[in-house]
Every structure is written in C-alpha cells, then in structure tokens.
Short mmCIF file of C-alpha atoms in Angstrom, two decimals:
data_model
loop_
_atom_site.label_atom_id
_atom_site.label_comp_id
_atom_site.label_asym_id
_atom_site.label_seq_id
_atom_site.Cartn_x
_atom_site.Cartn_y
_atom_site.Cartn_z
CA UNK I 8 -0.28 -25.54 -8.36
CA UNK I 9 -4.28 -26.82 -6.72
CA UNK I 10 -6.27 -26.73 -8.94
CA UNK I 11 -8.06 -23.49 -9.11
CA UNK I 12 -10.51 -22.49 -6.28
CA UNK I 13 -13.28 -20.32 -8.00
CA UNK I 14 -15.25 -19.97 -4.47
CA UNK I 15 -13.13 -17.23 -2.96
CA UNK I 16 -12.70 -15.63 -7.27
CA UNK I 17 -14.87 -12.20 -7.83
CA UNK I 18 -13.50 -13.09 -11.13
CA UNK I 19 -12.68 -16.40 -12.30
CA UNK I 20 -11.81 -15.48 -15.72
CA UNK I 21 -9.67 -12.90 -15.48
CA UNK I 22 -8.25 -13.76 -12.30
CA UNK I 23 -6.99 -16.92 -13.40
CA UNK I 24 -6.81 -16.04 -16.90
CA UNK I 25 -3.79 -17.33 -19.01
CA UNK I 26 -0.55 -15.23 -19.46
CA UNK I 27 -0.34 -15.37 -23.51
CA UNK I 28 -5.05 -13.84 -23.05
CA UNK I 29 -4.04 -11.55 -20.01
CA UNK I 30 -0.81 -10.41 -22.52
CA UNK I 31 -2.35 -10.12 -25.54
CA UNK I 32 -5.39 -8.24 -23.68
CA UNK I 33 -3.26 -5.77 -22.15
CA UNK I 34 -1.87 -5.31 -24.97
CA UNK I 35 -5.01 -4.34 -26.44
CA UNK I 36 -5.90 -2.13 -23.99
CA UNK I 37 -2.64 -0.44 -23.54
CA UNK I 38 -2.52 0.49 -27.30
CA UNK I 39 -6.17 2.35 -26.09
CA UNK I 40 -4.93 4.17 -23.44
CA UNK I 41 -2.09 6.03 -25.41
CA UNK I 42 -3.64 7.00 -27.86
CA UNK I 43 -6.82 7.85 -25.39
CA UNK I 44 -3.80 9.37 -23.57
CA UNK I 45 -2.18 11.80 -26.92
CA UNK I 46 -5.73 12.89 -27.89
CA UNK I 47 -6.22 14.28 -25.10
CA UNK I 48 -3.30 15.50 -21.96
CA UNK I 49 -1.78 18.59 -23.82
CA UNK I 50 1.50 18.11 -21.30
CA UNK I 51 1.51 13.81 -21.44
CA UNK I 52 1.33 14.93 -25.35
CA UNK I 53 4.25 16.86 -26.14
CA UNK I 54 5.72 14.45 -23.41
CA UNK I 55 6.12 12.17 -25.94
CA UNK I 56 6.61 13.96 -29.44
CA UNK I 57 10.43 15.18 -27.20
CA UNK I 58 11.86 11.45 -26.74
CA UNK I 59 9.77 10.86 -30.80
CA UNK I 60 7.66 8.98 -29.85
CA UNK I 61 3.66 8.14 -30.86
CA UNK I 62 0.63 5.91 -30.18
CA UNK I 63 1.38 3.64 -33.26
CA UNK I 64 4.55 2.85 -31.54
CA UNK I 65 3.24 1.23 -28.71
CA UNK I 66 2.33 -1.63 -30.04
CA UNK I 67 2.14 -4.77 -27.39
CA UNK I 68 2.99 -4.69 -23.86
CA UNK I 69 7.11 -5.20 -24.25
CA UNK I 70 7.09 -1.47 -25.71
CA UNK I 71 6.01 -0.25 -22.64
CA UNK I 72 9.42 0.99 -21.65
CA UNK I 73 9.84 2.94 -24.79
CA UNK I 74 7.23 5.35 -23.11
CA UNK I 75 8.16 8.21 -20.61
CA UNK I 76 7.08 8.43 -16.37
CA UNK I 77 5.17 10.11 -14.79
CA UNK I 78 5.75 11.36 -11.63
CA UNK I 79 3.59 12.73 -8.35
CA UNK I 80 5.55 15.66 -9.00
CA UNK I 81 3.08 16.26 -11.74
CA UNK I 82 -0.44 15.66 -10.81
CA UNK I 83 1.06 18.84 -8.18
CA UNK I 84 2.10 20.88 -11.20
CA UNK I 85 -1.02 19.94 -13.40
CA UNK I 86 -3.35 20.76 -10.50
CA UNK I 87 -6.08 20.47 -10.22
CA UNK I 88 -6.89 19.20 -14.24
CA UNK I 89 -4.65 20.08 -16.11
CA UNK I 90 -3.45 15.09 -16.19
CA UNK I 91 -8.17 14.64 -16.83
CA UNK I 92 -8.43 12.60 -20.42
CA UNK I 93 -12.02 13.58 -20.84
CA UNK I 94 -13.77 16.45 -20.16
CA UNK I 95 -15.56 17.27 -17.11
CA UNK I 96 -18.85 16.77 -16.90
CA UNK I 97 -17.93 13.09 -17.28
CA UNK I 98 -15.54 13.33 -14.59
CA UNK I 99 -18.83 11.77 -11.26
CA UNK I 100 -16.42 11.62 -8.37
CA UNK I 101 -12.48 13.03 -6.86
CA UNK I 102 -10.21 11.89 -4.97
CA UNK I 103 -7.03 13.24 -3.88
CA UNK I 104 -4.52 13.45 -0.98
CA UNK I 105 -2.83 16.47 0.40
CA UNK I 106 0.43 17.45 -0.54
CA UNK I 107 3.38 17.83 1.93
CA UNK I 108 3.74 21.45 0.80
CA UNK I 109 0.10 22.61 0.62
CA UNK I 110 -1.40 22.05 -2.64
CA UNK I 111 -3.31 17.88 -2.95
CA UNK I 112 -3.03 15.79 -6.06
CA UNK I 113 -6.81 15.28 -6.90
CA UNK I 114 -7.88 11.70 -9.39
CA UNK I 115 -10.79 11.68 -11.41
CA UNK I 116 -13.16 9.32 -11.88
CA UNK I 117 -14.98 8.51 -14.97
CA UNK I 118 -18.60 6.29 -13.62
CA UNK I 119 -17.24 3.87 -15.70
CA UNK I 120 -14.19 4.74 -13.76
CA UNK I 121 -15.83 4.62 -10.66
CA UNK I 122 -17.09 0.49 -11.26
CA UNK I 123 -13.66 -1.32 -11.80
CA UNK I 124 -12.48 0.58 -8.88
CA UNK I 125 -15.43 -1.37 -6.99
CA UNK I 126 -14.36 -4.46 -8.53
CA UNK I 127 -11.14 -4.52 -7.86
CA UNK I 128 -12.08 -3.76 -4.00
CA UNK I 129 -14.72 -6.77 -4.81
CA UNK I 130 -11.62 -9.28 -5.98
CA UNK I 131 -9.81 -8.16 -2.45
CA UNK I 132 -12.62 -8.41 -0.09
CA UNK I 133 -13.36 -11.94 -1.36
CA UNK I 134 -9.33 -13.35 -1.62
CA UNK I 135 -9.74 -12.43 1.96
CA UNK I 136 -13.17 -14.90 2.75
CA UNK I 137 -15.66 -11.66 2.66
CA UNK I 138 -18.97 -12.47 1.33
CA UNK I 139 -23.25 -12.08 1.28
CA UNK I 140 -23.25 -12.78 4.95
CA UNK I 141 -20.37 -10.93 5.99
CA UNK I 142 -20.49 -7.93 8.09
CA UNK I 143 -17.80 -6.06 7.34
CA UNK I 144 -15.61 -2.67 9.01
CA UNK I 145 -14.52 -0.05 7.00
CA UNK I 146 -12.32 1.60 9.78
CA UNK I 147 -10.42 3.97 7.21
CA UNK I 148 -10.52 7.51 6.03
CA UNK I 149 -13.61 8.65 4.49
CA UNK I 150 -13.34 11.48 1.96
CA UNK I 151 -10.90 12.25 -0.98
CA UNK I 152 -9.10 9.69 0.17
CA UNK I 153 -9.71 6.36 -1.25
CA UNK I 154 -9.34 4.14 1.70
CA UNK I 155 -13.24 4.28 3.15
CA UNK I 156 -14.55 4.65 0.02
CA UNK I 157 -12.43 1.54 -1.85
CA UNK I 158 -13.49 -0.60 1.03
CA UNK I 159 -16.89 0.62 0.87
CA UNK I 160 -18.05 -0.18 -2.16
CA UNK I 161 -16.06 -3.25 -2.49
CA UNK I 162 -18.02 -4.88 0.81
CA UNK I 163 -20.73 -3.36 -0.81
CA UNK I 164 -20.58 -4.66 -4.18
CA UNK I 165 -19.96 -8.41 -2.56
CA UNK I 166 -23.14 -7.88 -0.95
CA UNK I 167 -21.81 -7.46 2.99
CA UNK I 168 -22.86 -5.43 5.24
CA UNK I 169 -20.72 -2.33 5.20
CA UNK I 170 -20.62 -0.43 8.83
CA UNK I 171 -18.85 3.15 7.31
CA UNK I 172 -17.42 3.45 11.04
CA UNK I 173 -14.22 5.57 9.28
CA UNK I 174 -10.85 6.24 11.65
CA UNK I 175 -11.28 7.18 15.67
CA UNK I 176 -13.65 7.18 18.37
CA UNK I 177 -11.73 4.18 19.04
CA UNK I 178 -13.85 2.58 22.32
CA UNK I 179 -17.21 2.71 19.50
CA UNK I 180 -15.12 1.02 17.48
CA UNK I 181 -15.07 -2.01 19.99
CA UNK I 182 -18.27 -1.36 20.00
CA UNK I 183 -19.16 -2.41 16.56
CA UNK I 184 -17.00 -4.50 16.96
CA UNK I 185 -19.13 -6.59 19.71
CA UNK I 186 -22.13 -6.03 19.23
CA UNK I 187 -22.88 -5.78 15.56
CA UNK I 188 -21.34 -9.45 15.27
CA UNK I 189 -17.89 -7.96 12.17
CA UNK I 190 -16.78 -10.37 11.48
CA UNK I 191 -14.16 -7.65 8.73
CA UNK I 192 -11.72 -5.05 9.37
CA UNK I 193 -10.96 -2.85 6.78
CA UNK I 194 -7.89 -0.32 8.58
CA UNK I 195 -4.50 0.38 8.05
CA UNK I 196 -2.20 -2.33 9.09
CA UNK I 197 -1.06 -0.05 12.54
CA UNK I 198 -4.59 1.14 13.53
CA UNK I 199 -5.61 -3.21 13.19
CA UNK I 200 -2.65 -3.16 15.87
CA UNK I 201 -4.19 -0.42 18.23
CA UNK I 202 -7.50 -1.62 18.17
CA UNK I 203 -6.87 -5.43 19.02
CA UNK I 204 -4.43 -3.72 21.43
CA UNK I 205 -7.53 -1.68 23.28
CA UNK I 206 -9.69 -4.72 23.04
CA UNK I 207 -7.49 -6.67 25.14
CA UNK I 208 -6.95 -3.56 27.74
CA UNK I 209 -10.65 -3.62 28.24
CA UNK I 210 -11.05 -7.02 28.65
CA UNK I 211 -12.76 -7.90 26.18
CA UNK I 212 -12.07 -12.00 25.20
CA UNK I 213 -11.47 -12.97 21.40
CA UNK I 214 -14.28 -15.75 21.51
CA UNK I 215 -16.83 -12.59 22.19
CA UNK I 216 -16.00 -11.59 18.80
CA UNK I 217 -16.57 -13.08 15.50
CA UNK I 218 -13.78 -10.88 14.15
CA UNK I 219 -12.19 -13.23 11.16
CA UNK I 220 -9.86 -11.98 8.62
CA UNK I 221 -8.80 -7.98 8.17
CA UNK I 222 -7.58 -6.32 4.60
CA UNK I 223 -4.66 -3.87 5.94
CA UNK I 224 -2.91 -1.46 3.83
CA UNK I 225 -1.62 2.19 3.88
CA UNK I 226 0.78 1.86 4.65
CA UNK I 227 4.35 -0.67 5.02
CA UNK I 228 3.90 -3.51 6.89
CA UNK I 229 6.02 -6.24 7.43
CA UNK I 230 5.54 -9.97 8.51
CA UNK I 231 6.25 -10.24 11.70
CA UNK I 232 3.58 -7.37 12.39
CA UNK I 233 0.51 -9.95 10.90
CA UNK I 234 1.21 -12.13 13.20
CA UNK I 235 0.94 -9.47 15.66
CA UNK I 236 -2.80 -8.97 14.46
CA UNK I 237 -3.30 -11.49 13.74
CA UNK I 238 -2.59 -12.73 17.57
CA UNK I 239 -4.50 -9.43 19.49
CA UNK I 240 -7.73 -9.59 17.09
CA UNK I 241 -7.74 -13.61 16.72
CA UNK I 242 -7.95 -13.19 11.95
CA UNK I 243 -6.62 -14.16 9.18
CA UNK I 244 -5.20 -10.29 8.16
CA UNK I 245 -5.07 -9.60 4.35
CA UNK I 246 -2.36 -7.06 2.25
CA UNK I 247 -4.28 -4.53 0.06
CA UNK I 248 -2.43 -2.21 -1.96
CA UNK I 249 -2.78 1.35 -3.73
CA UNK I 250 -2.90 5.00 -4.42
CA UNK I 251 -5.07 7.37 -5.19
CA UNK I 252 -3.09 7.68 -8.69
CA UNK I 253 -3.71 4.94 -9.98
CA UNK I 254 -7.81 3.37 -7.89
CA UNK I 255 -7.36 3.40 -4.80
CA UNK I 256 -6.82 0.23 -2.93
CA UNK I 257 -7.58 -2.81 -4.88
CA UNK I 258 -4.76 -2.63 -7.11
CA UNK I 259 -3.32 -5.80 -5.39
CA UNK I 260 -3.98 -8.27 -2.85
CA UNK I 261 -3.20 -10.70 -0.54
CA UNK I 262 -5.28 -14.61 -1.58
CA UNK I 263 -5.28 -17.31 1.55
CA UNK I 264 -1.56 -17.60 0.42
CA UNK I 265 -0.69 -14.82 2.21
CA UNK I 266 2.91 -14.63 -0.42
CA UNK I 267 3.03 -11.94 -2.00
CA UNK I 268 -0.47 -9.02 -3.73
CA UNK I 269 -2.07 -10.55 -6.80
CA UNK I 270 -1.61 -7.84 -9.36
CA UNK I 271 -5.60 -6.41 -11.24
CA UNK I 272 -3.66 -6.86 -14.07
CA UNK I 273 -6.08 -6.46 -16.48
CA UNK I 274 -6.07 -3.54 -15.70
CA UNK I 275 -2.89 -1.63 -13.80
CA UNK I 276 0.40 -3.31 -16.25
CA UNK I 277 3.54 -3.60 -13.10
CA UNK I 278 6.76 -3.32 -13.32
CA UNK I 279 10.37 -2.65 -11.50
CA UNK I 280 12.68 -0.79 -11.97
CA UNK I 281 15.68 0.60 -10.93
CA UNK I 282 15.13 3.74 -9.56
CA UNK I 283 18.35 5.23 -10.63
CA UNK I 284 19.14 4.56 -14.04
CA UNK I 285 15.36 4.13 -15.02
CA UNK I 286 16.01 0.62 -16.28
CA UNK I 287 13.47 -1.97 -16.56
CA UNK I 288 14.34 -5.10 -14.07
CA UNK I 289 14.16 -8.44 -13.91
CA UNK I 290 11.04 -10.14 -11.73
CA UNK I 291 11.88 -10.96 -8.30
CA UNK I 292 13.97 -8.44 -8.21
CA UNK I 293 13.93 -5.23 -6.18
CA UNK I 294 13.47 -2.54 -7.55
CA UNK I 295 11.23 0.68 -7.96
CA UNK I 296 7.57 -0.32 -9.05
CA UNK I 297 6.08 1.15 -11.54
CA UNK I 298 2.42 1.48 -13.31
CA UNK I 299 0.35 1.68 -16.46
CA UNK I 300 -3.40 1.83 -16.47
CA UNK I 301 -5.29 0.81 -19.36
CA UNK I 302 -9.06 0.72 -18.55
CA UNK I 303 -8.77 4.31 -16.61
CA UNK I 304 -10.08 7.03 -18.70
CA UNK I 305 -10.45 9.87 -15.86
CA UNK I 306 -6.80 10.09 -15.41
CA UNK I 307 -4.86 7.69 -16.80
CA UNK I 308 -1.45 6.59 -15.47
CA UNK I 309 1.39 6.08 -17.87
CA UNK I 310 3.82 4.64 -16.64
CA UNK I 311 3.48 6.38 -12.92
CA UNK I 312 6.70 6.00 -10.73
CA UNK I 313 5.92 5.16 -7.42
CA UNK I 314 8.45 4.96 -5.39
CA UNK I 315 7.80 1.81 -3.16
CA UNK I 316 10.26 -0.72 -3.30
CA UNK I 317 9.31 -4.44 -3.68
CA UNK I 318 9.19 -7.02 -6.44
CA UNK I 319 7.12 -9.21 -8.78
CA UNK I 320 6.61 -12.72 -8.76
CA UNK I 321 4.96 -14.40 -11.86
CA UNK I 322 5.62 -17.91 -10.50
CA UNK I 323 2.15 -20.39 -9.72
CA UNK I 324 0.41 -19.26 -6.73
CA UNK I 325 -1.33 -22.06 -5.32
CA UNK I 326 -4.99 -20.31 -4.54
CA UNK I 327 -4.81 -20.14 -8.77
CA UNK I 328 -4.64 -17.09 -9.36
CA UNK I 329 -2.59 -16.45 -12.48
CA UNK I 330 -2.44 -12.86 -11.69
CA UNK I 331 1.70 -11.65 -11.74
CA UNK I 332 2.31 -10.87 -7.91
CA UNK I 333 3.82 -7.76 -5.59
CA UNK I 334 6.16 -8.57 -2.30
CA UNK I 335 6.29 -6.42 0.83
CA UNK I 336 6.38 -2.73 0.35
CA UNK I 337 10.26 -2.92 2.52
CA UNK I 338 10.30 1.40 2.04
CA UNK I 339 9.66 4.12 0.15
CA UNK I 340 12.51 5.64 -1.88
CA UNK I 341 11.18 9.52 -0.75
CA UNK I 342 10.72 7.46 2.44
CA UNK I 343 14.38 6.27 2.65
CA UNK I 344 16.37 7.98 5.13
CA UNK I 345 20.08 8.03 4.43
CA UNK I 346 21.69 8.00 7.58
CA UNK I 347 26.06 8.15 7.50
CA UNK I 348 25.99 7.73 4.04
CA UNK I 349 23.49 4.10 4.56
CA UNK I 350 20.05 3.79 3.05
CA UNK I 351 17.35 2.86 6.28
CA UNK I 352 13.80 2.17 6.53
CA UNK I 353 11.36 1.81 9.50
CA UNK I 354 10.44 -1.28 8.31
CA UNK I 355 14.40 -3.02 8.38
CA UNK I 356 14.16 -1.13 12.45
CA UNK I 357 10.21 -2.63 13.06
CA UNK I 358 12.40 -6.48 11.72
CA UNK I 359 15.17 -5.80 13.81
CA UNK I 360 12.70 -5.25 16.92
CA UNK I 361 9.73 -8.49 16.30
CA UNK I 362 11.03 -11.74 18.47
CA UNK I 363 11.94 -9.10 22.17
CA UNK I 364 10.59 -9.92 24.52
CA UNK I 365 9.77 -6.87 27.04
CA UNK I 366 9.05 -4.62 23.70
CA UNK I 367 5.82 -3.28 22.68
CA UNK I 368 5.35 -3.04 18.49
CA UNK I 369 5.79 0.56 18.71
CA UNK I 370 9.09 2.90 17.96
CA UNK I 371 9.48 7.04 16.37
CA UNK I 372 13.18 7.03 14.49
CA UNK I 373 14.43 10.84 15.73
CA UNK I 374 17.02 11.34 12.79
CA UNK I 375 19.47 15.06 13.47
CA UNK I 376 23.02 16.40 13.15
CA UNK I 377 25.00 17.37 16.01
CA UNK I 378 28.52 18.44 14.35
CA UNK I 379 28.19 17.34 11.26
CA UNK I 380 27.42 14.36 11.66
CA UNK I 381 24.23 12.30 11.53
CA UNK I 382 22.85 11.14 14.36
CA UNK I 383 19.44 7.74 15.14
CA UNK I 384 18.07 7.56 17.75
CA UNK I 385 15.25 4.29 18.08
CA UNK I 386 12.53 5.00 21.02
CA UNK I 387 11.09 1.65 21.98
CA UNK I 388 8.16 1.36 23.71
CA UNK I 389 8.34 -0.76 26.25
CA UNK I 390 5.95 -3.82 27.65
CA UNK I 391 3.72 -2.30 30.81
CA UNK I 392 6.06 -5.61 32.83
CA UNK I 393 9.17 -4.56 31.81
CA UNK I 394 8.99 -1.26 33.32
CA UNK I 395 9.18 -2.46 36.57
CA UNK I 396 12.36 -4.69 35.39
CA UNK I 397 15.44 -3.74 36.81
CA UNK I 398 17.97 -1.28 36.26
CA UNK I 399 20.32 -3.74 34.81
CA UNK I 400 17.79 -5.49 32.39
CA UNK I 401 16.38 -2.64 30.98
CA UNK I 402 20.45 -1.72 29.70
CA UNK I 403 20.82 -5.33 29.03
CA UNK I 404 17.24 -5.43 26.49
CA UNK I 405 18.82 -2.06 24.50
CA UNK I 406 21.87 -2.92 24.17
CA UNK I 407 20.62 -6.51 22.32
CA UNK I 408 17.99 -3.90 20.17
CA UNK I 409 20.99 -1.89 19.01
CA UNK I 410 23.75 -4.55 18.31
CA UNK I 411 19.57 -6.33 16.37
CA UNK I 412 19.43 -3.17 14.26
CA UNK I 413 23.01 -2.63 13.59
CA UNK I 414 23.02 -6.68 11.83
CA UNK I 415 20.32 -5.49 9.81
CA UNK I 416 21.34 -1.89 8.73
CA UNK I 417 24.63 -1.75 9.16
CA UNK I 418 24.85 0.99 11.24
CA UNK I 419 24.97 2.47 14.98
CA UNK I 420 22.25 3.23 16.49
CA UNK I 421 21.36 5.49 19.85
CA UNK I 422 18.51 3.09 21.23
CA UNK I 423 16.08 3.99 23.99
CA UNK I 424 14.10 2.76 26.13
CA UNK I 425 10.40 5.27 26.13
CA UNK I 426 7.63 4.80 28.29
CA UNK I 427 4.58 2.55 27.39
CA UNK I 428 1.75 4.46 25.22
CA UNK I 429 4.30 7.42 24.81
CA UNK I 430 4.52 7.36 21.55
CA UNK I 431 1.98 8.65 19.57
CA UNK I 432 -0.02 6.49 18.50
CA UNK I 433 -1.72 7.29 14.56
CA UNK I 434 -6.00 6.73 13.36
CA UNK I 435 -3.99 7.09 9.40
CA UNK I 436 -1.01 6.37 8.62
CA UNK I 437 1.54 5.14 11.27
CA UNK I 438 4.52 8.26 11.45
CA UNK I 439 7.98 6.45 11.96
CA UNK I 440 10.78 8.92 11.17
CA UNK I 441 11.37 12.71 12.66
CA UNK I 442 14.17 13.85 10.73
CA UNK I 443 15.44 16.85 12.16
CA UNK I 444 18.58 17.50 10.56
CA UNK I 445 17.82 21.15 7.49
CA UNK I 446 18.73 18.75 4.36
#
C-alpha cells in the first residue's frame, strides 16, 4: 500500500484511522446510540424488549447481531415524528423522500447531525479532487431530497464556489458549465450521461470546458457507464452513496483508486446480511447492506436494512484510507424483478448492452404476463447511424443483444430496438422497469 495521501483527505485522522482504534471508537459510540435509542424511541424499545435485549448487553461492535432490524416501513408507520430521539425543538432540519404509497418518509437532523453530514460530503468531494479553488455545480434536486443540499453543504465546507442549479433546464445547465468555468459536477449518473450527450449534440468541444471530475449517485450504475460518462464529459467520474434514512449522500465515497466506496465508519457501521436468513455474511460475500448510525442524535437508525445488494472489502486501499469499501450496488432486493423464477436486476441488462456498436446507453424493461406466463421485453435505443442501416443488420444486432442478455441473466427475452431518444430521459433517478403484471 502506498503512503497515506493526506492531501486529498478532508479528515486524515479518521479516514486513515487504525482498524483497532476504529473498533474501539465504534464500540463506544454504539453503546451511546443504543441507550439513546432505547431511552427515547418507544417503538424500538419495545422491539428490543421483545428480543430480550437491554442496552447494557451491547458492549461492542460484535454485539450488533443481537439488535433488532429497522425497515423503511418503520418510517412510514411512525410518520412523522415517531422515530425521533430528541424533542422537536432540537430538530433544525427535516429531509425526506416521497413514498410509493403516498405517505413520505422524513428524517430529523439536529445541528450536530447536519454538521456531521456536511463533513461526510466534504470528504467525498475532497476524495474526488475537490477543494477551495473549485467551482461545483450541484444538479441534484433541492428540497426534501437530500442530494442537492448534501452536495451543496459539502462543497461549501471545502470553501469551493457552489452553483445551486438543482435539476432540469438542461440547456441552462450547459450554459453555466461553460460560461462559469465549472470544474466539478454533482448529479445522478443518468443525468450526467444526458448532459454529456446534450453537450456533444450542441457541438461544444470538451476543450472549451473546465470540467475535471464529478460525484454521481442516487441510483445504481455500472463500471461501463462510468467509462461512457468519463468519455462524453472528459472527466473523472466518482461514485457516492447515501440515503435519507442514514445521512444523505456521503455515507460512502470513491477515492482515486475507483475500487469501491469508502464507508465513513466512524459515523456509520456497515454490515452485509443474507436477505432471507437475516444472518451476517463475511466480507467479500454479496448480500444486503445494513447500516447502523453511531453519532446521529435526531433519528438514529439501528441495523437499518437498505435492501441494496453489494459486498464489503476491508483489504488495504492504495489511497491510504483504512475505511472499509462497499462495492457498487448491483441491485435492490425490492428493485429486483422475478421473471419465470429468475432474479433479474436492471444493471445486469445494462452490462450486457455495453460495448455493442449501434446501441445507445438507454434501455427499458417491460414485464408482463401473457397466458399465465411471464414475458420480458427489453427496449434498447439505436444510435443515429444505426437507424439508417439495413434491416438484416438491425435484426442481427437484436439477435446479438438477445444472446448476450440470455448469457448474463439466464432467460430468453424479446429485444426491441427503438428509435433514438424514444426512451424517456430522467433528470433525477432513471426509471428502468415497467411491470404490467397484476402481482
């Protein structure tokens, strides 16, 4: 491992802490959090009592497995303030996200919580090469969604110049990038790709832009998509991970190695569990990501099931950080679709499409049920030059895509090549699946 590169660490003391020191710090903070939660959140106290677990039973990190889980349904069931662990007058910020059932989820932050979240995002942007001399355009949505304000706070903490663009109005986004000399971009990866395509279509040479890097998150994306973003924008693209329930973006972030996202373990403890048996899994084994906050005051979360599928890696990183790394999110247990008994994740389809000449990086999965049998149609956009090709060539490309998907997923699909720009673009999280089944 190379020497610690403190110049790109916002907090070298914590980002390069020894594993033994980290374990002791986590254990101390976990004990405080469990007692804080038990004393102040009745629903979780009842859950611990039902399991026969008392705060004094949790002595260190290894005792995490004895604690009950928390789920997103808890936030909906206890909406709005049932999970808050401090009086409302101590809450200085409420963030949230819309719910699929019409009831949103909210998370309360004390000033301490906001300060911690701000540092986590500062670590993230710093790891991507950001600093006081940068101009950072934040194209995540602002408001209850944590993306915009999280990136804004982190960039501001570094002393960077922040442009709070929010999402949408792509032509204005491009104008600001060019005319204001933006050096860093924060948005979803799908919107970064869309911006890059729009810049290319506008005929703006990358040499006229000062963009050098971007921090992209809020949706799963593949290594192949990273390469496409880096090519179309001429930047280094870094992954960032977060969720409203834990601390917004900045829970995990990539360094220059681009080999997994370092989890800020001095504030959040990650676990991987088997989503079916709920038993902990060793590092390196794919499973469901679970987080426990250990410094959050307003709404602590103990063993919160994210439903994101990934791995954890504690092998040394060349950047010098000692924080464990989480791999790319390969899917979600609740985003996964089951087709004819086979688990299918959108990212698997994306990986099968990358590298094929004649197709654009935009696709849609249409799931239906015909005569009691599941069907899966994969709509894939053609490139402009492919549209004018021969019918036989287009049919050959469809067959090639069909075989690739079958080799990756293990089932046959109907591949439909569609016209350029016919699949809806998203300025937020990309929608990849339409399930028409009445399940």
